[in-house]
Amino acid sequence: MYIDFHRPVLAIDTSTSFLSLALRANSKLFMRHIEAGNKQSELILPLIGELFAEAGINAADLAAVVYAQGPGAFTGLRIGTGVAQGLATPFDTPLIGVPCLDAVAFQISAPYVLAATDARMGEVFYAWFDTAAGRRLSDYQVGKAADITAPEHAAYAHIQGIGNAFALDGKPPFNGHSAMPTAEDYLNLAASGRYQATDAAHAELLYVRNKIALTAKEQAERKGGQP
């Protein structure tokens, strides 16, 4: 599906506690990036309205809507995708889902990049990339940071880590920085043509964890205690 990126394109990232929006229109970039906490659902539409007003466009003018596909915060991802579908459906606007770990990884260029983000419950979401060549080297995974192993033949000194998992006490066992992407990064990745566009009805989220909450007993066991 061809997307004319010379026309306005909106990107939405609600995969973390931040609400990040980027609109490229008329060769200009309009952005909002705020710590929204649990207020994403009440802030997202007014802020998108502000961006449209600043750019002098409306939803009917969009060539595509880019959304954070996951893995990430379960509720946030559903909010972002729902809004993207709501904006796109009346005008048959294509949607482009960009995996969150891709947006994390492609902040840097290196042959061995570990993108890792906080998955809560004592785990991290992660994947390996060769961002210099534009390739993903592993599946998207979830697990304990300490259990992450490097790709075969990857020299430890050549590995670069990126993502908020590197700000955790139990961070991955590699050197890394905790920088996270903004909606502008999702916008740029979508424009690369690497990700398939779809109609609103077929937009999907990327889940790598089937279970999104632990029982009190499971939480205690993960902490090494008793329920």
CSV table of N, CA, C and O in Angstrom, one decimal, residues 7-113:
chain,number,residue,atom,x,y,z
A,7,ARG,N,2.4,14.2,2.1
A,7,ARG,CA,1.2,14.6,2.8
A,7,ARG,C,1.3,14.5,4.3
A,7,ARG,O,2.2,13.9,4.8
A,8,PRO,N,0.4,15.1,5.1
A,8,PRO,CA,0.5,15.0,6.5
A,8,PRO,C,0.4,13.6,7.1
A,8,PRO,O,-0.4,12.8,6.6
A,9,VAL,N,1.2,13.3,8.0
A,9,VAL,CA,1.3,12.0,8.7
A,9,VAL,C,1.4,12.2,10.2
A,9,VAL,O,2.2,13.0,10.6
A,10,LEU,N,0.5,11.5,10.9
A,10,LEU,CA,0.5,11.6,12.4
A,10,LEU,C,1.1,10.4,13.0
A,10,LEU,O,0.7,9.3,12.6
A,11,ALA,N,1.9,10.5,14.0
A,11,ALA,CA,2.4,9.3,14.8
A,11,ALA,C,2.0,9.4,16.2
A,11,ALA,O,2.0,10.5,16.8
A,12,ILE,N,1.6,8.3,16.8
A,12,ILE,CA,1.1,8.2,18.2
A,12,ILE,C,1.9,7.1,18.9
A,12,ILE,O,2.0,6.0,18.5
A,13,ASP,N,2.5,7.5,20.1
A,13,ASP,CA,3.1,6.5,20.9
A,13,ASP,C,2.6,6.6,22.3
A,13,ASP,O,2.8,7.6,23.0
A,14,THR,N,1.9,5.6,22.8
A,14,THR,CA,1.3,5.6,24.1
A,14,THR,C,1.8,4.3,24.8
A,14,THR,O,1.1,3.7,25.7
A,15,SER,N,3.0,3.8,24.4
A,15,SER,CA,3.5,2.5,24.9
A,15,SER,C,4.1,2.6,26.3
A,15,SER,O,4.4,1.5,26.9
A,16,THR,N,4.3,3.8,26.8
A,16,THR,CA,4.9,4.0,28.2
A,16,THR,C,4.0,5.0,28.9
A,16,THR,O,2.9,5.3,28.5
A,17,SER,N,4.5,5.5,30.0
A,17,SER,CA,3.7,6.5,30.8
A,17,SER,C,3.7,7.9,30.1
A,17,SER,O,2.9,8.8,30.4
A,18,PHE,N,4.5,8.0,29.0
A,18,PHE,CA,4.5,9.2,28.2
A,18,PHE,C,3.5,9.2,27.1
A,18,PHE,O,3.2,8.1,26.6
A,19,LEU,N,2.9,10.3,26.8
A,19,LEU,CA,2.1,10.5,25.7
A,19,LEU,C,2.9,11.3,24.6
A,19,LEU,O,3.3,12.4,24.9
A,20,SER,N,3.2,10.6,23.5
A,20,SER,CA,4.1,11.3,22.5
A,20,SER,C,3.3,11.3,21.2
A,20,SER,O,2.9,10.3,20.7
A,21,LEU,N,3.3,12.5,20.6
A,21,LEU,CA,2.6,12.7,19.3
A,21,LEU,C,3.5,13.5,18.4
A,21,LEU,O,4.2,14.4,18.9
A,22,ALA,N,3.5,13.1,17.1
A,22,ALA,CA,4.3,13.9,16.2
A,22,ALA,C,3.5,14.0,14.9
A,22,ALA,O,3.0,13.0,14.4
A,23,LEU,N,3.3,15.2,14.4
A,23,LEU,CA,2.6,15.4,13.1
A,23,LEU,C,3.6,16.1,12.1
A,23,LEU,O,4.1,17.2,12.5
A,24,ARG,N,3.8,15.5,11.0
A,24,ARG,CA,4.6,16.2,10.0
A,24,ARG,C,3.6,16.6,8.9
A,24,ARG,O,2.9,15.8,8.3
A,25,ALA,N,3.6,17.9,8.7
A,25,ALA,CA,2.7,18.5,7.7
A,25,ALA,C,3.3,19.8,7.1
A,25,ALA,O,3.9,20.6,7.9
A,26,ASN,N,3.2,19.9,5.8
A,26,ASN,CA,3.7,21.1,5.1
A,26,ASN,C,5.2,21.4,5.4
A,26,ASN,O,5.6,22.5,5.7
A,27,SER,N,5.9,20.2,5.5
A,27,SER,CA,7.4,20.3,5.7
A,27,SER,C,7.7,20.7,7.1
A,27,SER,O,8.9,21.1,7.3
A,28,LYS,N,6.8,20.7,8.0
A,28,LYS,CA,7.1,21.1,9.4
A,28,LYS,C,6.7,20.0,10.3
A,28,LYS,O,5.9,19.1,10.0
A,29,LEU,N,7.4,20.0,11.5
A,29,LEU,CA,7.1,19.0,12.5
A,29,LEU,C,6.4,19.6,13.7
A,29,LEU,O,6.9,20.6,14.3
A,30,PHE,N,5.3,19.1,14.1
A,30,PHE,CA,4.6,19.6,15.3
A,30,PHE,C,4.5,18.4,16.3
A,30,PHE,O,4.2,17.3,16.0
A,31,MET,N,4.9,18.7,17.6
A,31,MET,CA,5.0,17.6,18.5
A,31,MET,C,4.4,17.9,19.9
A,31,MET,O,4.3,19.1,20.3
A,32,ARG,N,4.1,16.9,20.6
A,32,ARG,CA,3.7,16.9,22.0
A,32,ARG,C,4.4,15.7,22.6
A,32,ARG,O,4.3,14.6,22.1
A,33,HIS,N,5.1,15.9,23.7
A,33,HIS,CA,5.7,14.7,24.4
A,33,HIS,C,5.7,15.0,25.9
A,33,HIS,O,6.4,15.9,26.4
A,34,ILE,N,4.7,14.4,26.6
A,34,ILE,CA,4.5,14.7,28.0
A,34,ILE,C,4.4,13.5,28.9
A,34,ILE,O,4.0,12.4,28.4
A,35,GLU,N,4.7,13.6,30.1
A,35,GLU,CA,4.5,12.5,31.1
A,35,GLU,C,3.0,12.6,31.5
A,35,GLU,O,2.6,13.5,32.1
A,36,ALA,N,2.3,11.6,31.0
A,36,ALA,CA,0.8,11.6,31.1
A,36,ALA,C,0.3,10.7,32.2
A,36,ALA,O,-0.8,10.8,32.7
A,37,GLY,N,1.1,9.7,32.6
A,37,GLY,CA,0.7,8.8,33.6
A,37,GLY,C,-0.6,8.0,33.2
A,37,GLY,O,-0.6,7.5,32.1
A,38,ASN,N,-1.6,8.0,34.0
A,38,ASN,CA,-2.9,7.4,33.7
A,38,ASN,C,-3.9,8.3,33.0
A,38,ASN,O,-5.1,8.0,33.0
A,39,LYS,N,-3.4,9.4,32.5
A,39,LYS,CA,-4.3,10.4,31.9
A,39,LYS,C,-4.2,10.4,30.4
A,39,LYS,O,-4.7,11.3,29.7
A,40,GLN,N,-3.6,9.4,29.8
A,40,GLN,CA,-3.4,9.4,28.4
A,40,GLN,C,-4.7,9.4,27.6
A,40,GLN,O,-4.9,10.2,26.7
A,41,SER,N,-5.7,8.7,28.1
A,41,SER,CA,-7.0,8.6,27.4
A,41,SER,C,-7.7,10.0,27.4
A,41,SER,O,-8.4,10.3,26.5
A,42,GLU,N,-7.6,10.8,28.5
A,42,GLU,CA,-8.3,12.1,28.5
A,42,GLU,C,-7.5,13.2,27.8
A,42,GLU,O,-8.0,14.2,27.4
A,43,LEU,N,-6.2,13.0,27.6
A,43,LEU,CA,-5.3,14.0,27.0
A,43,LEU,C,-5.1,13.9,25.5
A,43,LEU,O,-4.8,14.8,24.8
A,44,ILE,N,-5.2,12.6,25.0
A,44,ILE,CA,-4.7,12.4,23.7
A,44,ILE,C,-5.5,13.1,22.6
A,44,ILE,O,-4.9,13.7,21.7
A,45,LEU,N,-6.8,13.1,22.7
A,45,LEU,CA,-7.6,13.7,21.6
A,45,LEU,C,-7.4,15.3,21.7
A,45,LEU,O,-7.3,15.9,20.6
A,46,PRO,N,-7.5,15.9,22.8
A,46,PRO,CA,-7.3,17.4,22.8
A,46,PRO,C,-5.9,17.8,22.3
A,46,PRO,O,-5.8,18.8,21.6
A,47,LEU,N,-4.9,17.0,22.6
A,47,LEU,CA,-3.5,17.3,22.1
A,47,LEU,C,-3.4,17.1,20.6
A,47,LEU,O,-2.7,17.9,19.9
A,48,ILE,N,-4.0,16.0,20.1
A,48,ILE,CA,-4.1,15.9,18.7
A,48,ILE,C,-4.8,17.0,18.0
A,48,ILE,O,-4.4,17.5,17.0
A,49,GLY,N,-5.9,17.5,18.6
A,49,GLY,CA,-6.6,18.6,18.1
A,49,GLY,C,-5.7,19.9,18.1
A,49,GLY,O,-5.8,20.7,17.1
A,50,GLU,N,-4.9,20.1,19.1
A,50,GLU,CA,-3.9,21.2,19.1
A,50,GLU,C,-3.0,21.1,17.9
A,50,GLU,O,-2.7,22.1,17.3
A,51,LEU,N,-2.4,19.9,17.7
A,51,LEU,CA,-1.5,19.7,16.6
A,51,LEU,C,-2.2,20.0,15.2
A,51,LEU,O,-1.6,20.7,14.4
A,52,PHE,N,-3.4,19.5,15.0
A,52,PHE,CA,-4.1,19.8,13.8
A,52,PHE,C,-4.3,21.3,13.6
A,52,PHE,O,-4.1,21.8,12.5
A,53,ALA,N,-4.7,22.0,14.7
A,53,ALA,CA,-4.9,23.4,14.6
A,53,ALA,C,-3.6,24.2,14.3
A,53,ALA,O,-3.6,25.1,13.4
A,54,GLU,N,-2.5,23.8,14.9
A,54,GLU,CA,-1.2,24.4,14.6
A,54,GLU,C,-0.8,24.2,13.1
A,54,GLU,O,-0.2,25.1,12.5
A,55,ALA,N,-1.1,23.0,12.6
A,55,ALA,CA,-0.7,22.7,11.2
A,55,ALA,C,-1.7,23.2,10.2
A,55,ALA,O,-1.4,23.2,9.0
A,56,GLY,N,-2.9,23.5,10.7
A,56,GLY,CA,-4.0,24.0,9.7
A,56,GLY,C,-4.6,22.9,8.9
A,56,GLY,O,-4.9,23.1,7.7
A,57,ILE,N,-4.7,21.7,9.5
A,57,ILE,CA,-5.2,20.5,8.8
A,57,ILE,C,-6.3,19.9,9.7
A,57,ILE,O,-6.6,20.3,10.8
A,58,ASN,N,-6.9,18.8,9.2
A,58,ASN,CA,-7.8,18.0,10.0
A,58,ASN,C,-7.6,16.5,9.7
A,58,ASN,O,-6.7,16.2,8.8
A,59,ALA,N,-8.3,15.6,10.3
A,59,ALA,CA,-8.0,14.2,10.2
A,59,ALA,C,-8.2,13.7,8.7
A,59,ALA,O,-7.5,12.8,8.3
A,60,ALA,N,-9.1,14.4,8.0
A,60,ALA,CA,-9.3,14.0,6.6
A,60,ALA,C,-8.1,14.2,5.7
A,60,ALA,O,-8.0,13.6,4.6
A,61,ASP,N,-7.2,15.1,6.1
A,61,ASP,CA,-6.0,15.4,5.3
A,61,ASP,C,-4.9,14.4,5.5
A,61,ASP,O,-3.9,14.5,4.8
A,62,LEU,N,-5.0,13.5,6.5
A,62,LEU,CA,-3.8,12.6,6.8
A,62,LEU,C,-3.6,11.6,5.7
A,62,LEU,O,-4.6,10.9,5.3
A,63,ALA,N,-2.4,11.4,5.3
A,63,ALA,CA,-2.0,10.3,4.4
A,63,ALA,C,-1.9,9.0,5.1
A,63,ALA,O,-2.1,7.9,4.6
A,64,ALA,N,-1.6,9.0,6.4
A,64,ALA,CA,-1.5,7.8,7.2
A,64,ALA,C,-1.4,8.2,8.7
A,64,ALA,O,-1.1,9.3,9.1
A,65,VAL,N,-1.7,7.2,9.6
A,65,VAL,CA,-1.5,7.3,11.0
A,65,VAL,C,-0.5,6.2,11.4
A,65,VAL,O,-0.8,5.0,11.2
A,66,VAL,N,0.5,6.6,12.1
A,66,VAL,CA,1.5,5.7,12.6
A,66,VAL,C,1.3,5.4,14.1
A,66,VAL,O,1.0,6.4,14.8
A,67,TYR,N,1.3,4.2,14.5
A,67,TYR,CA,1.1,3.9,15.9
A,67,TYR,C,2.1,2.9,16.5
A,67,TYR,O,2.6,2.1,15.8
A,68,ALA,N,2.4,3.1,17.8
A,68,ALA,CA,3.3,2.1,18.5
A,68,ALA,C,2.6,0.8,18.6
A,68,ALA,O,1.5,0.7,19.3
A,69,GLN,N,3.2,-0.2,18.1
A,69,GLN,CA,2.5,-1.5,18.0
A,69,GLN,C,2.8,-2.4,19.2
A,69,GLN,O,2.1,-3.4,19.4
A,70,GLY,N,3.8,-2.1,20.0
A,70,GLY,CA,4.1,-3.0,21.1
A,70,GLY,C,5.4,-3.7,20.9
A,70,GLY,O,6.0,-3.6,19.8
A,71,PRO,N,5.9,-4.4,21.8
A,71,PRO,CA,5.4,-4.6,23.2
A,71,PRO,C,5.6,-3.3,24.0
A,71,PRO,O,6.5,-2.5,23.8
A,72,GLY,N,4.7,-3.2,25.0
A,72,GLY,CA,4.7,-2.0,25.9
A,72,GLY,C,3.6,-2.1,26.9
A,72,GLY,O,3.0,-3.2,27.1
A,73,ALA,N,3.2,-1.0,27.5
A,73,ALA,CA,2.1,-0.9,28.5
A,73,ALA,C,0.8,-1.4,27.8
A,73,ALA,O,0.4,-0.7,26.8
A,74,PHE,N,0.2,-2.4,28.4
A,74,PHE,CA,-1.0,-3.0,27.8
A,74,PHE,C,-2.1,-1.9,27.5
A,74,PHE,O,-2.6,-1.8,26.4
A,75,THR,N,-2.5,-1.2,28.6
A,75,THR,CA,-3.6,-0.2,28.5
A,75,THR,C,-3.2,0.9,27.5
A,75,THR,O,-4.0,1.3,26.7
A,76,GLY,N,-2.0,1.4,27.6
A,76,GLY,CA,-1.5,2.5,26.8
A,76,GLY,C,-1.6,2.1,25.3
A,76,GLY,O,-2.0,2.9,24.4
A,77,LEU,N,-1.1,0.9,25.0
A,77,LEU,CA,-1.1,0.5,23.6
A,77,LEU,C,-2.5,0.4,23.0
A,77,LEU,O,-2.8,0.8,21.9
A,78,ARG,N,-3.5,0.0,23.8
A,78,ARG,CA,-4.9,-0.1,23.4
A,78,ARG,C,-5.5,1.3,23.2
A,78,ARG,O,-6.2,1.5,22.3
A,79,ILE,N,-5.1,2.2,24.0
A,79,ILE,CA,-5.5,3.6,23.9
A,79,ILE,C,-5.0,4.2,22.5
A,79,ILE,O,-5.8,4.7,21.7
A,80,GLY,N,-3.7,4.0,22.3
A,80,GLY,CA,-3.1,4.6,21.1
A,80,GLY,C,-3.7,4.0,19.8
A,80,GLY,O,-4.0,4.7,18.9
A,81,THR,N,-3.8,2.7,19.8
A,81,THR,CA,-4.4,2.0,18.6
A,81,THR,C,-5.8,2.4,18.4
A,81,THR,O,-6.3,2.6,17.3
A,82,GLY,N,-6.6,2.4,19.5
A,82,GLY,CA,-8.0,2.8,19.4
A,82,GLY,C,-8.2,4.2,18.8
A,82,GLY,O,-9.1,4.4,17.9
A,83,VAL,N,-7.4,5.1,19.2
A,83,VAL,CA,-7.5,6.5,18.7
A,83,VAL,C,-7.0,6.5,17.2
A,83,VAL,O,-7.7,7.2,16.4
A,84,ALA,N,-6.0,5.8,16.9
A,84,ALA,CA,-5.5,5.7,15.5
A,84,ALA,C,-6.6,5.2,14.6
A,84,ALA,O,-6.9,5.7,13.5
A,85,GLN,N,-7.3,4.1,15.1
A,85,GLN,CA,-8.3,3.5,14.3
A,85,GLN,C,-9.5,4.5,14.2
A,85,GLN,O,-10.1,4.6,13.1
A,86,GLY,N,-9.8,5.2,15.2
A,86,GLY,CA,-10.9,6.2,15.2
A,86,GLY,C,-10.7,7.3,14.2
A,86,GLY,O,-11.6,7.8,13.5
A,87,LEU,N,-9.4,7.8,14.1
A,87,LEU,CA,-9.1,8.8,13.2
A,87,LEU,C,-9.1,8.3,11.8
A,87,LEU,O,-9.4,9.1,10.8
A,88,ALA,N,-8.7,7.1,11.6
A,88,ALA,CA,-8.5,6.6,10.2
A,88,ALA,C,-9.8,6.0,9.6
A,88,ALA,O,-10.0,6.2,8.4
A,89,THR,N,-10.6,5.4,10.4
A,89,THR,CA,-11.8,4.7,9.8
A,89,THR,C,-12.7,5.6,8.9
A,89,THR,O,-13.1,5.1,7.8
A,90,PRO,N,-13.1,6.8,9.4
A,90,PRO,CA,-14.0,7.5,8.5
A,90,PRO,C,-13.5,7.9,7.2
A,90,PRO,O,-14.3,8.2,6.2
A,91,PHE,N,-12.2,7.9,7.0
A,91,PHE,CA,-11.6,8.4,5.8
A,91,PHE,C,-10.8,7.4,5.0
A,91,PHE,O,-10.0,7.7,4.1
A,92,ASP,N,-10.9,6.1,5.5
A,92,ASP,CA,-10.1,5.0,4.9
A,92,ASP,C,-8.6,5.3,4.9
A,92,ASP,O,-7.9,5.0,4.0
A,93,THR,N,-8.2,5.9,6.0
A,93,THR,CA,-6.7,6.3,6.1
A,93,THR,C,-5.9,5.1,6.5
A,93,THR,O,-6.3,4.4,7.4
A,94,PRO,N,-4.8,4.8,5.8
A,94,PRO,CA,-4.0,3.6,6.2
A,94,PRO,C,-3.3,3.8,7.6
A,94,PRO,O,-3.0,5.0,8.0
A,95,LEU,N,-3.1,2.7,8.3
A,95,LEU,CA,-2.4,2.7,9.5
A,95,LEU,C,-1.1,2.0,9.3
A,95,LEU,O,-1.0,1.0,8.6
A,96,ILE,N,0.0,2.5,10.0
A,96,ILE,CA,1.3,1.8,10.0
A,96,ILE,C,1.7,1.5,11.4
A,96,ILE,O,1.9,2.4,12.2
A,97,GLY,N,1.8,0.3,11.8
A,97,GLY,CA,2.2,-0.1,13.1
A,97,GLY,C,3.8,-0.3,13.1
A,97,GLY,O,4.3,-1.0,12.3
A,98,VAL,N,4.4,0.3,14.1
A,98,VAL,CA,5.9,0.2,14.2
A,98,VAL,C,6.2,-0.4,15.6
A,98,VAL,O,5.8,0.1,16.6
A,99,PRO,N,6.8,-1.6,15.6
A,99,PRO,CA,7.2,-2.2,16.8
A,99,PRO,C,8.0,-1.3,17.8
A,99,PRO,O,8.9,-0.6,17.3
A,100,CYS,N,7.6,-1.3,19.0
A,100,CYS,CA,8.3,-0.4,20.0
A,100,CYS,C,9.8,-0.6,20.1
A,100,CYS,O,10.6,0.3,20.2
A,101,LEU,N,10.2,-1.9,20.1
A,101,LEU,CA,11.6,-2.2,20.3
A,101,LEU,C,12.4,-1.7,19.0
A,101,LEU,O,13.6,-1.4,19.2
A,102,ASP,N,11.8,-1.7,17.9
A,102,ASP,CA,12.5,-1.1,16.7
A,102,ASP,C,12.7,0.4,16.9
A,102,ASP,O,13.8,0.8,16.6
A,103,ALA,N,11.7,1.1,17.4
A,103,ALA,CA,11.9,2.5,17.6
A,103,ALA,C,13.0,2.8,18.7
A,103,ALA,O,13.7,3.8,18.6
A,104,VAL,N,13.1,1.9,19.7
A,104,VAL,CA,14.1,2.0,20.7
A,104,VAL,C,15.5,1.8,20.0
A,104,VAL,O,16.4,2.6,20.2
A,105,ALA,N,15.6,0.7,19.3
A,105,ALA,CA,16.9,0.3,18.7
A,105,ALA,C,17.5,1.3,17.7
A,105,ALA,O,18.7,1.6,17.8
A,106,PHE,N,16.6,1.8,16.9
A,106,PHE,CA,17.1,2.7,15.8
A,106,PHE,C,17.4,4.1,16.2
A,106,PHE,O,17.7,4.9,15.3
A,107,GLN,N,17.4,4.3,17.5
A,107,GLN,CA,18.0,5.6,18.0
A,107,GLN,C,19.5,5.7,17.8
A,107,GLN,O,20.1,6.7,17.8
A,108,ILE,N,20.1,4.5,17.6
A,108,ILE,CA,21.6,4.4,17.4
A,108,ILE,C,21.9,3.5,16.3
A,108,ILE,O,21.0,2.7,15.9
A,109,SER,N,23.1,3.6,15.7
A,109,SER,CA,23.5,2.8,14.6
A,109,SER,C,24.7,2.0,15.0
A,109,SER,O,25.8,2.6,15.3
A,110,ALA,N,24.5,0.7,15.0
A,110,ALA,CA,25.6,-0.2,15.4
A,110,ALA,C,25.3,-1.6,14.9
A,110,ALA,O,24.1,-2.0,14.7
A,111,PRO,N,26.3,-2.5,14.8
A,111,PRO,CA,26.0,-3.9,14.3
A,111,PRO,C,25.4,-4.8,15.3
A,111,PRO,O,24.7,-5.7,14.9
A,112,TYR,N,25.5,-4.5,16.6
A,112,TYR,CA,24.9,-5.3,17.6
A,112,TYR,C,24.2,-4.3,18.7
A,112,TYR,O,24.9,-3.8,19.5
A,113,VAL,N,22.9,-4.2,18.5
A,113,VAL,CA,22.2,-3.3,19.4
A,113,VAL,C,21.2,-4.1,20.2
A,113,VAL,O,20.4,-4.9,19.6
